[in-house]
mmCIF file with all atom_site columns, C-alpha atoms in Angstrom:
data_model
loop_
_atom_site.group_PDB
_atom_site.id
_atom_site.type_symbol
_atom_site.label_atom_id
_atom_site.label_alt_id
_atom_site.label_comp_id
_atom_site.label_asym_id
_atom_site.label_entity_id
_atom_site.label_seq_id
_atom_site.pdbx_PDB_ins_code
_atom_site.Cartn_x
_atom_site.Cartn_y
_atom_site.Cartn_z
_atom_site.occupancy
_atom_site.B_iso_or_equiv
_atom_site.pdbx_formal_charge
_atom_site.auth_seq_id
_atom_site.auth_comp_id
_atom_site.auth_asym_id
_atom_site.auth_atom_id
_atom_site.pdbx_PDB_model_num
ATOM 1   C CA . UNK A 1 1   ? 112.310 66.933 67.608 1.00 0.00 ? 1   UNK A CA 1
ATOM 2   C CA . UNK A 1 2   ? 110.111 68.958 70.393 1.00 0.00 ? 2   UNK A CA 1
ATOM 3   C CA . UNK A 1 3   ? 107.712 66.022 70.731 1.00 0.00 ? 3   UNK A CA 1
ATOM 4   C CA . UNK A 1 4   ? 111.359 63.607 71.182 1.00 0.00 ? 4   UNK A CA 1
ATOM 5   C CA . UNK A 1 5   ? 113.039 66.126 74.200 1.00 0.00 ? 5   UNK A CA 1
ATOM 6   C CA . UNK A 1 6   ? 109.162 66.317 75.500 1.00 0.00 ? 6   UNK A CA 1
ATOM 7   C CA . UNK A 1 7   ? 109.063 62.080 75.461 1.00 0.00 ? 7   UNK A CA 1
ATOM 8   C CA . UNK A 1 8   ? 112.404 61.979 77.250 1.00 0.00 ? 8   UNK A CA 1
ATOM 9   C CA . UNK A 1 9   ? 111.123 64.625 80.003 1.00 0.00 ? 9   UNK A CA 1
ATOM 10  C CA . UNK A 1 10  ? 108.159 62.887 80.561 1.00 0.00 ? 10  UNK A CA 1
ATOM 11  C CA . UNK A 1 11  ? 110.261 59.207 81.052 1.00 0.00 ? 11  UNK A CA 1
ATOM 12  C CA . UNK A 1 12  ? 113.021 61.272 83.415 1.00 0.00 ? 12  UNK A CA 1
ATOM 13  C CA . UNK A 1 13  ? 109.581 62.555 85.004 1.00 0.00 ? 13  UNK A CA 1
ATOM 14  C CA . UNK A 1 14  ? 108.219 59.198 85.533 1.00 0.00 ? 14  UNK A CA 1
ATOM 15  C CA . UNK A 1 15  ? 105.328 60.600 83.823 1.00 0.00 ? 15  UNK A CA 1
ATOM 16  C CA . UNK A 1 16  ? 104.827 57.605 81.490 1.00 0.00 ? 16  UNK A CA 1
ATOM 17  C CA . UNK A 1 17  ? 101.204 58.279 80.454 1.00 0.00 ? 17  UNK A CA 1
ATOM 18  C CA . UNK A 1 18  ? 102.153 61.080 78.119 1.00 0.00 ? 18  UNK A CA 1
ATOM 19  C CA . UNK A 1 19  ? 104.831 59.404 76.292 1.00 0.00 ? 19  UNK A CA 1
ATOM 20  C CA . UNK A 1 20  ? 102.466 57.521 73.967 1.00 0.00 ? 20  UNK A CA 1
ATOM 21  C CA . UNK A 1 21  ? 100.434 60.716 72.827 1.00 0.00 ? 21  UNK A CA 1
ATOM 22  C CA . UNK A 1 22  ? 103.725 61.903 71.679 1.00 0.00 ? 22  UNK A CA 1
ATOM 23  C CA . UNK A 1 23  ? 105.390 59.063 70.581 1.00 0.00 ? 23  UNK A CA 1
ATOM 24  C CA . UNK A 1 24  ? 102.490 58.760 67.937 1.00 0.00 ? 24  UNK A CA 1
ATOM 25  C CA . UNK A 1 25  ? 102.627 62.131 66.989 1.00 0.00 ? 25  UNK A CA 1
ATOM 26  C CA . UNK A 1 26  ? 105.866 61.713 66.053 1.00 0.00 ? 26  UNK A CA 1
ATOM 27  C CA . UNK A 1 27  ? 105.573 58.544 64.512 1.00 0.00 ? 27  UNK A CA 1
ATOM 28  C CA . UNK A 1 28  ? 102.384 59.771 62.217 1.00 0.00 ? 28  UNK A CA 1
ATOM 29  C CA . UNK A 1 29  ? 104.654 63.363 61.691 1.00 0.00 ? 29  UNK A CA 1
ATOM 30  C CA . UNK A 1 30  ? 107.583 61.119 60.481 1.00 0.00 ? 30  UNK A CA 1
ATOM 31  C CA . UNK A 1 31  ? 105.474 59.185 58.086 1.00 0.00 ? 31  UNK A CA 1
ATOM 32  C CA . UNK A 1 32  ? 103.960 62.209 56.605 1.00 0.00 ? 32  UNK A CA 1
ATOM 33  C CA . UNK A 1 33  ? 107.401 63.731 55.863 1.00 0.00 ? 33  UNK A CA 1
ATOM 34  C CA . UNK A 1 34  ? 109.162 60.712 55.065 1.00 0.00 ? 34  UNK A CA 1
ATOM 35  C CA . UNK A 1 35  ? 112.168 60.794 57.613 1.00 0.00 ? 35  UNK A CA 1
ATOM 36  C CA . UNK A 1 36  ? 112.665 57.383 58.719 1.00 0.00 ? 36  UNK A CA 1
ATOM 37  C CA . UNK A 1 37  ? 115.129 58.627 61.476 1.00 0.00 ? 37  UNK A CA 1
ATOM 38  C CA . UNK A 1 38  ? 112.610 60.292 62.990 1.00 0.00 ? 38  UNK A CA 1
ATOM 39  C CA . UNK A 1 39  ? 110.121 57.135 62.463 1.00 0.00 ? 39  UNK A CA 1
ATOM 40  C CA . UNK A 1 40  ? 112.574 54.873 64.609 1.00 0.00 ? 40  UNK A CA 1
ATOM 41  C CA . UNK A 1 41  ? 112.311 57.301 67.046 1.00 0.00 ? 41  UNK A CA 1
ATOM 42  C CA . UNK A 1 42  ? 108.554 57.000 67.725 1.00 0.00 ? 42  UNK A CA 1
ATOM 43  C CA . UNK A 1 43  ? 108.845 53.770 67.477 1.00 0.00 ? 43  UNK A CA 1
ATOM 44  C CA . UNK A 1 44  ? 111.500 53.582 70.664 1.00 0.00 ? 44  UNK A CA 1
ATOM 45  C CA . UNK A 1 45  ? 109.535 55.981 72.457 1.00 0.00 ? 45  UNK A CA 1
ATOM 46  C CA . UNK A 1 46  ? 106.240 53.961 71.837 1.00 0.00 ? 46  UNK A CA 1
ATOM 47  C CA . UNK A 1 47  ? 108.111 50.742 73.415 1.00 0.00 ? 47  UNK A CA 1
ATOM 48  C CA . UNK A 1 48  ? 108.567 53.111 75.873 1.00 0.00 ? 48  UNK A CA 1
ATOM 49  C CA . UNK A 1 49  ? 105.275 53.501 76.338 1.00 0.00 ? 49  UNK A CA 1
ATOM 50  C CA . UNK A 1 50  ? 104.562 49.699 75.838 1.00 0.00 ? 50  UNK A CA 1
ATOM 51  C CA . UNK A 1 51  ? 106.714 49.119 78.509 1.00 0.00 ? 51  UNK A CA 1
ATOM 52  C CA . UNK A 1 52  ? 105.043 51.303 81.094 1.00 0.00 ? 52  UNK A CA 1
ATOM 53  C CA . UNK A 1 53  ? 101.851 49.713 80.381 1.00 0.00 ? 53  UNK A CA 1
ATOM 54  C CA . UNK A 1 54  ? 103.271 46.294 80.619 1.00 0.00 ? 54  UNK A CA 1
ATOM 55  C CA . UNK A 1 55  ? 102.886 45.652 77.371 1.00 0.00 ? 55  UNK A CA 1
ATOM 56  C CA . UNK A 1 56  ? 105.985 43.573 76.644 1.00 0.00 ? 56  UNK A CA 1
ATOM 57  C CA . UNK A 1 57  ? 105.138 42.161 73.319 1.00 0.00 ? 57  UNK A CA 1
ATOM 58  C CA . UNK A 1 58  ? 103.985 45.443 72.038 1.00 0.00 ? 58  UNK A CA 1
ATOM 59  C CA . UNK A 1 59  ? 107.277 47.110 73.220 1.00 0.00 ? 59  UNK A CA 1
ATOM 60  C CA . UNK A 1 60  ? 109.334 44.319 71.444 1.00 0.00 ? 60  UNK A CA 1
ATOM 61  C CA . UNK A 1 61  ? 107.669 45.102 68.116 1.00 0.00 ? 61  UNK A CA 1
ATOM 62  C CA . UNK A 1 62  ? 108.064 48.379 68.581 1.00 0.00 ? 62  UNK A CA 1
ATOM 63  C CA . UNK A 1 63  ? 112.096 47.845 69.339 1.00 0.00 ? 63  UNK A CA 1
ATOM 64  C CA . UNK A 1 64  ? 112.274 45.275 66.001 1.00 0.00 ? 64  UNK A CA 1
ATOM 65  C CA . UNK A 1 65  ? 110.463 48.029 63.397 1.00 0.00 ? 65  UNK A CA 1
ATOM 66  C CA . UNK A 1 66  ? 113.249 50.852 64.816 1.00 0.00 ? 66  UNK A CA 1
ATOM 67  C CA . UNK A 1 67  ? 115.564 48.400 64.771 1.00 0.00 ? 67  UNK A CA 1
ATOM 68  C CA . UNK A 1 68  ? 114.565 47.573 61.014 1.00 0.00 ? 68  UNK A CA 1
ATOM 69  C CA . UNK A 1 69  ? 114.483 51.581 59.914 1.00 0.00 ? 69  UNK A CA 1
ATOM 70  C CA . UNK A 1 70  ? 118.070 51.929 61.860 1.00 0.00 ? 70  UNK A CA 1
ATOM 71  C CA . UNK A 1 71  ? 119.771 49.006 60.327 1.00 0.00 ? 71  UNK A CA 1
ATOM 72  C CA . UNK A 1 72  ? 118.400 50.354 56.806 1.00 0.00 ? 72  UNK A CA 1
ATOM 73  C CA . UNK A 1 73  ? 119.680 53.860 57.521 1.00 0.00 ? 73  UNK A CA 1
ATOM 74  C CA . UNK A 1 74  ? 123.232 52.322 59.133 1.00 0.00 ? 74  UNK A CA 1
ATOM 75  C CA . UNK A 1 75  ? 122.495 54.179 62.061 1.00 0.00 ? 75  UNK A CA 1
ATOM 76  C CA . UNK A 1 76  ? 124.908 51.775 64.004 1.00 0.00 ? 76  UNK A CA 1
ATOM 77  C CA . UNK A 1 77  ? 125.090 53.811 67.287 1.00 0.00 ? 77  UNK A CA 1
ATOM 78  C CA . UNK A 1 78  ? 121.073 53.665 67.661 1.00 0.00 ? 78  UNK A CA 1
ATOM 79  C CA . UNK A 1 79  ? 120.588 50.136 66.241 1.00 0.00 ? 79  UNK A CA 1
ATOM 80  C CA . UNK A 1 80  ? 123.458 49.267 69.518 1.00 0.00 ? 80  UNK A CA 1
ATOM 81  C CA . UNK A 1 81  ? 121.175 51.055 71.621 1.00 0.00 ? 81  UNK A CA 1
ATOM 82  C CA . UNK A 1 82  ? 118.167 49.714 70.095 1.00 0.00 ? 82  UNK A CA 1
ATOM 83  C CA . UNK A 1 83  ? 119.365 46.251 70.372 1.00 0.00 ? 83  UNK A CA 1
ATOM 84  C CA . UNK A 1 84  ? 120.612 46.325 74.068 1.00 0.00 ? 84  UNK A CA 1
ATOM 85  C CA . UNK A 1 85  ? 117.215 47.994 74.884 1.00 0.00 ? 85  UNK A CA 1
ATOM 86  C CA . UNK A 1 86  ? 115.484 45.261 73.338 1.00 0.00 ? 86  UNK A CA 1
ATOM 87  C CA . UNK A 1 87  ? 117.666 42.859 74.753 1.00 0.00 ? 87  UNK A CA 1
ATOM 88  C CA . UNK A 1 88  ? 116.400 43.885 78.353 1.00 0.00 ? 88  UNK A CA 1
ATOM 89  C CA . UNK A 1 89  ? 113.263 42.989 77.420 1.00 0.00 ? 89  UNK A CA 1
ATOM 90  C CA . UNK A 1 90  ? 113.898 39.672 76.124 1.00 0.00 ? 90  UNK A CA 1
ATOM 91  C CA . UNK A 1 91  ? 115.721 39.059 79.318 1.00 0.00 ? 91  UNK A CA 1
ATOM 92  C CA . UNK A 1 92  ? 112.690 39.965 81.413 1.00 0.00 ? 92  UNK A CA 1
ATOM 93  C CA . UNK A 1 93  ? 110.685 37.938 79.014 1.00 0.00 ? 93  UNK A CA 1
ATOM 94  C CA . UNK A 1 94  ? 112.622 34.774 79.806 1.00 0.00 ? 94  UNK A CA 1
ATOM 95  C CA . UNK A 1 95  ? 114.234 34.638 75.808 1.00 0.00 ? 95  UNK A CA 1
ATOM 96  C CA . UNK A 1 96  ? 117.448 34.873 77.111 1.00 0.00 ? 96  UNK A CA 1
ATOM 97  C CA . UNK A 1 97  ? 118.746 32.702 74.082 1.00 0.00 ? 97  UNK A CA 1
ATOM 98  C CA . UNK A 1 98  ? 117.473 35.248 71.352 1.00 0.00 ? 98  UNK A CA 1
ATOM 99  C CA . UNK A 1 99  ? 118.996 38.284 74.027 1.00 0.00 ? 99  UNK A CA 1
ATOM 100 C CA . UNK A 1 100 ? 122.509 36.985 73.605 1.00 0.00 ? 100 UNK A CA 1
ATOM 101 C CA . UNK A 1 101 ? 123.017 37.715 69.828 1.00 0.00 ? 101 UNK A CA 1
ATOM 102 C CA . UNK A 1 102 ? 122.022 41.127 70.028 1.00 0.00 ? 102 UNK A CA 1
ATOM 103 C CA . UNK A 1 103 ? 123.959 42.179 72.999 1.00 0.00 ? 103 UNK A CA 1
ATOM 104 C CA . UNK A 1 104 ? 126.769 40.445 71.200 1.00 0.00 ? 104 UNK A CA 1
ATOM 105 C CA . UNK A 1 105 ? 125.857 42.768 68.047 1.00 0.00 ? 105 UNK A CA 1
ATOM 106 C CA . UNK A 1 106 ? 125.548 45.652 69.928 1.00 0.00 ? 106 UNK A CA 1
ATOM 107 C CA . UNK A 1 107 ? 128.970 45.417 72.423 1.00 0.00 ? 107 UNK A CA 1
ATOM 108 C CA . UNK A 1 108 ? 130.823 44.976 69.085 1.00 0.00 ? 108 UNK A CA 1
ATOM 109 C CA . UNK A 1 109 ? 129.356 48.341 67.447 1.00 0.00 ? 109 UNK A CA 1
ATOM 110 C CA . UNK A 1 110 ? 129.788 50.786 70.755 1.00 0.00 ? 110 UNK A CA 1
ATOM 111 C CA . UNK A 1 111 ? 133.568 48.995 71.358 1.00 0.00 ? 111 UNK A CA 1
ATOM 112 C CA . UNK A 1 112 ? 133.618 49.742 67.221 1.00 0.00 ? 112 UNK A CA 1
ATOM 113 C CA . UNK A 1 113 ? 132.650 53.534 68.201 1.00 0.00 ? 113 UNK A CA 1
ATOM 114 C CA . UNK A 1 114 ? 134.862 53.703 71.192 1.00 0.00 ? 114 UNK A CA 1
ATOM 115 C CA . UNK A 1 115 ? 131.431 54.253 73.275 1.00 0.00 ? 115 UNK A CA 1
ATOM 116 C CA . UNK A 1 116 ? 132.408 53.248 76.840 1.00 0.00 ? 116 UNK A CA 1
ATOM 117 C CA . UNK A 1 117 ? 128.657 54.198 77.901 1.00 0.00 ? 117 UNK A CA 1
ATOM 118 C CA . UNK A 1 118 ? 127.083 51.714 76.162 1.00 0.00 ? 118 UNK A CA 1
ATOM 119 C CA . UNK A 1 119 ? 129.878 49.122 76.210 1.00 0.00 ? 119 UNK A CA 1
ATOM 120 C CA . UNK A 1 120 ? 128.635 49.222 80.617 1.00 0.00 ? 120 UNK A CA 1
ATOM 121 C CA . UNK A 1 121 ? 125.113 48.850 79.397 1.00 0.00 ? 121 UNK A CA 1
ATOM 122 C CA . UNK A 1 122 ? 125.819 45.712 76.717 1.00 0.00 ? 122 UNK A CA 1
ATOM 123 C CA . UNK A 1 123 ? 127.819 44.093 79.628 1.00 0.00 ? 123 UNK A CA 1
ATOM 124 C CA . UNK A 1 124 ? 125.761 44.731 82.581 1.00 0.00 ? 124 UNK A CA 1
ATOM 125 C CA . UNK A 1 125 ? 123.112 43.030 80.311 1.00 0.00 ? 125 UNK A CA 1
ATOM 126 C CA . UNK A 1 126 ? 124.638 40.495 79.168 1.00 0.00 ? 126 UNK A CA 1
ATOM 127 C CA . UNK A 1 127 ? 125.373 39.372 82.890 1.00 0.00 ? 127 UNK A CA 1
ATOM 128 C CA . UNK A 1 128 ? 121.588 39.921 83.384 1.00 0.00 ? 128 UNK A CA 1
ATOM 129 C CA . UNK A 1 129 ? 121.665 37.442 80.927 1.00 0.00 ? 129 UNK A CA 1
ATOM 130 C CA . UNK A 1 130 ? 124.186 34.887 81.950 1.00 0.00 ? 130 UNK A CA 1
ATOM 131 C CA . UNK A 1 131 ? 122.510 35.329 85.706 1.00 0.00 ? 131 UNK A CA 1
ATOM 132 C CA . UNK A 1 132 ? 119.008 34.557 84.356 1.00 0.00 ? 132 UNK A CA 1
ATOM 133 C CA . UNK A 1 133 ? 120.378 31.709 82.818 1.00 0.00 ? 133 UNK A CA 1
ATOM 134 C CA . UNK A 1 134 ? 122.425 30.151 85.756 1.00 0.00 ? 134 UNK A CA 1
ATOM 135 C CA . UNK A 1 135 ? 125.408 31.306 84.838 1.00 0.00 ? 135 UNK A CA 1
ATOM 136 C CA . UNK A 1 136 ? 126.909 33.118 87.594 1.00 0.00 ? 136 UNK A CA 1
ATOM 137 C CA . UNK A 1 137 ? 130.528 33.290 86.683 1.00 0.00 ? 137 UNK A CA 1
ATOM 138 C CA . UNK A 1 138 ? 129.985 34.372 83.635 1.00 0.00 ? 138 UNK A CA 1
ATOM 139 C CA . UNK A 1 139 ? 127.240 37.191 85.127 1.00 0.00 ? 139 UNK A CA 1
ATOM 140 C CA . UNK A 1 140 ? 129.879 38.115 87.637 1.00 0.00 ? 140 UNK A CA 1
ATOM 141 C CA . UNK A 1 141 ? 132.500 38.460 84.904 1.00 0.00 ? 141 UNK A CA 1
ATOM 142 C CA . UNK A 1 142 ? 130.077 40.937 82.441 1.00 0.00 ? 142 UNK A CA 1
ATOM 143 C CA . UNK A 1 143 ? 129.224 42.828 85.438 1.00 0.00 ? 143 UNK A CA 1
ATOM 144 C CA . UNK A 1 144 ? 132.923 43.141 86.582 1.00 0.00 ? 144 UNK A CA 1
ATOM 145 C CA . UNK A 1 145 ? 133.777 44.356 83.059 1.00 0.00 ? 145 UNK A CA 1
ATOM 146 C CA . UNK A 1 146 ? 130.854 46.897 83.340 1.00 0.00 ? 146 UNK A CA 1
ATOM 147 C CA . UNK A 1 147 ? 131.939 48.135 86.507 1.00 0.00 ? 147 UNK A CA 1
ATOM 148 C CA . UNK A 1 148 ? 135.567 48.584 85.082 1.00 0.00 ? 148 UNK A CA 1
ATOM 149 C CA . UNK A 1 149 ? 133.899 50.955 82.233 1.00 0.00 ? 149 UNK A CA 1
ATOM 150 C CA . UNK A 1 150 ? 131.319 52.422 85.077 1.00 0.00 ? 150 UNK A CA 1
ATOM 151 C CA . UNK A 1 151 ? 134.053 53.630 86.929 1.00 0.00 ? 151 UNK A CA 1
ATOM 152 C CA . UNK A 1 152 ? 136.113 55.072 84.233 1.00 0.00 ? 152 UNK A CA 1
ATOM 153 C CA . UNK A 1 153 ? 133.477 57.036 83.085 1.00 0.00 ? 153 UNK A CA 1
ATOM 154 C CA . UNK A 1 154 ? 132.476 58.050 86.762 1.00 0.00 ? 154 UNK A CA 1
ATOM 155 C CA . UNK A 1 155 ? 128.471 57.648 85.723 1.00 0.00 ? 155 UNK A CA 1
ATOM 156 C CA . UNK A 1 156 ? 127.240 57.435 89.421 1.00 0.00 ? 156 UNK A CA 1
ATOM 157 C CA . UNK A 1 157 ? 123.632 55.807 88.517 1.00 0.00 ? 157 UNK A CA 1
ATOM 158 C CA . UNK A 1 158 ? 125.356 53.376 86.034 1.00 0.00 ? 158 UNK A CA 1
ATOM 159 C CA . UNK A 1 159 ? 128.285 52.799 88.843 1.00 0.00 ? 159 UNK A CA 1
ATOM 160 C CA . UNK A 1 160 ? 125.907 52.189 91.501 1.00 0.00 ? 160 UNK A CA 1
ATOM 161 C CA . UNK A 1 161 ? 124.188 49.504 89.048 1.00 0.00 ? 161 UNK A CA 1
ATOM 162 C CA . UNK A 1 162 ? 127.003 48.120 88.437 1.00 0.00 ? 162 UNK A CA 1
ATOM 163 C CA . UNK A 1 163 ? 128.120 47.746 92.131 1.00 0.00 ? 163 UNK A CA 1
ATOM 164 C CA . UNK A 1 164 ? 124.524 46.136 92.953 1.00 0.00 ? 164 UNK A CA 1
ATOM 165 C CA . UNK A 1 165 ? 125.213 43.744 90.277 1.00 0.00 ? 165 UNK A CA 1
ATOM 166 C CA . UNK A 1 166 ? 128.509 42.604 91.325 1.00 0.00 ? 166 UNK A CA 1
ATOM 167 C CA . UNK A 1 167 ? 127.646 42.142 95.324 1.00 0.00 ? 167 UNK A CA 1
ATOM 168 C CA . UNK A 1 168 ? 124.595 40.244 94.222 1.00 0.00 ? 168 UNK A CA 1
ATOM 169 C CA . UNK A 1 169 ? 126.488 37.504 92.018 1.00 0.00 ? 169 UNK A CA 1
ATOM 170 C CA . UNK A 1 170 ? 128.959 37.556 94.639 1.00 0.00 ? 170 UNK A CA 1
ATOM 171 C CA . UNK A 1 171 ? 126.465 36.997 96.883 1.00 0.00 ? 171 UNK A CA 1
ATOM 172 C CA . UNK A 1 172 ? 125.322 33.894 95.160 1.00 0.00 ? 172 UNK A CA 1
ATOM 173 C CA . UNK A 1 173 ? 128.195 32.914 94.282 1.00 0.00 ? 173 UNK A CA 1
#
């Protein structure tokens, strides 16, 4: 649980090369004592460290074996989490088609937990979605919804995000 707070210091740190040291400790420590939780952990924290490498493919492998040990364990607020995370990369990786599942997955299980946090991040990504793939109505309509639950919650980084994303569909629009 150290090594966890100590990976999530190092990303808030923007010191990204220590992450993977950790994330495999973890990983190999979870293995050893058979707590599969604690496996899907080090395996988000080493797509973490995939992705700060630029090592998409590895960081979407990563995502799909915590995604595998969540969905096993009915962990349904990480395997939202784990899906919309995963779903960013897809974006960036131009699979926008497999994205849109998942984020539909994973807005239904944080409305299903009443988690207003992570119903912003499934919308603002699924208008990074819609926007990638031309549809800028629809992009301006996810991101107004996330700004709706942005605002609510008064989350000033997600807020601003969510700002940003509306003025540039508008923008385009």
């Amino acid at each position: 649980r150290v090594r966890i707070a100590l990976c999530a210091l190092a990303n808030e740190r923007n010191q990204t090369p220590l992450i993977r040291p950790l994330a495999e400790a973890i990983l190999a420590d979870a293995r050893v004592l058979g707590l599969p939780l604690l496996q899907s952990m080090g395996h988000i924290w080493l797509a973490h460290a995939d992705l700060a490498v630029d090592e998409p493919a590895a960081a979407i492998e990563q995502f799909q074996s915590a995604l595998q040990l969540l969905r096993a364990l009915d962990e349904r607020p990480r395997v939202a989490e784990t899906l919309t995370n995963l779903s960013c990369v897809l974006i960036e990786q131009g699979r926008v088609d497999e994205s849109r599942p998942l984020l539909v997955e994973a807005l239904a299980l944080y409305r299903a937990a009443d988690n207003l946090w992570g119903q912003g991040f499934a919308q603002s990504t699924l208008g990074e979605a819609a926007m990638v793939s031309g549809d800028l109505a629809g992009a301006l309509q996810h991101a107004q919804a996330a700004l709706g639950l942005h605002r609510q919650l008064q989350h000033q980084h997600r807020l601003d995000y969510s700002l940003l994303q509306c003025a540039t569909m508008l923008l385009r629009l």
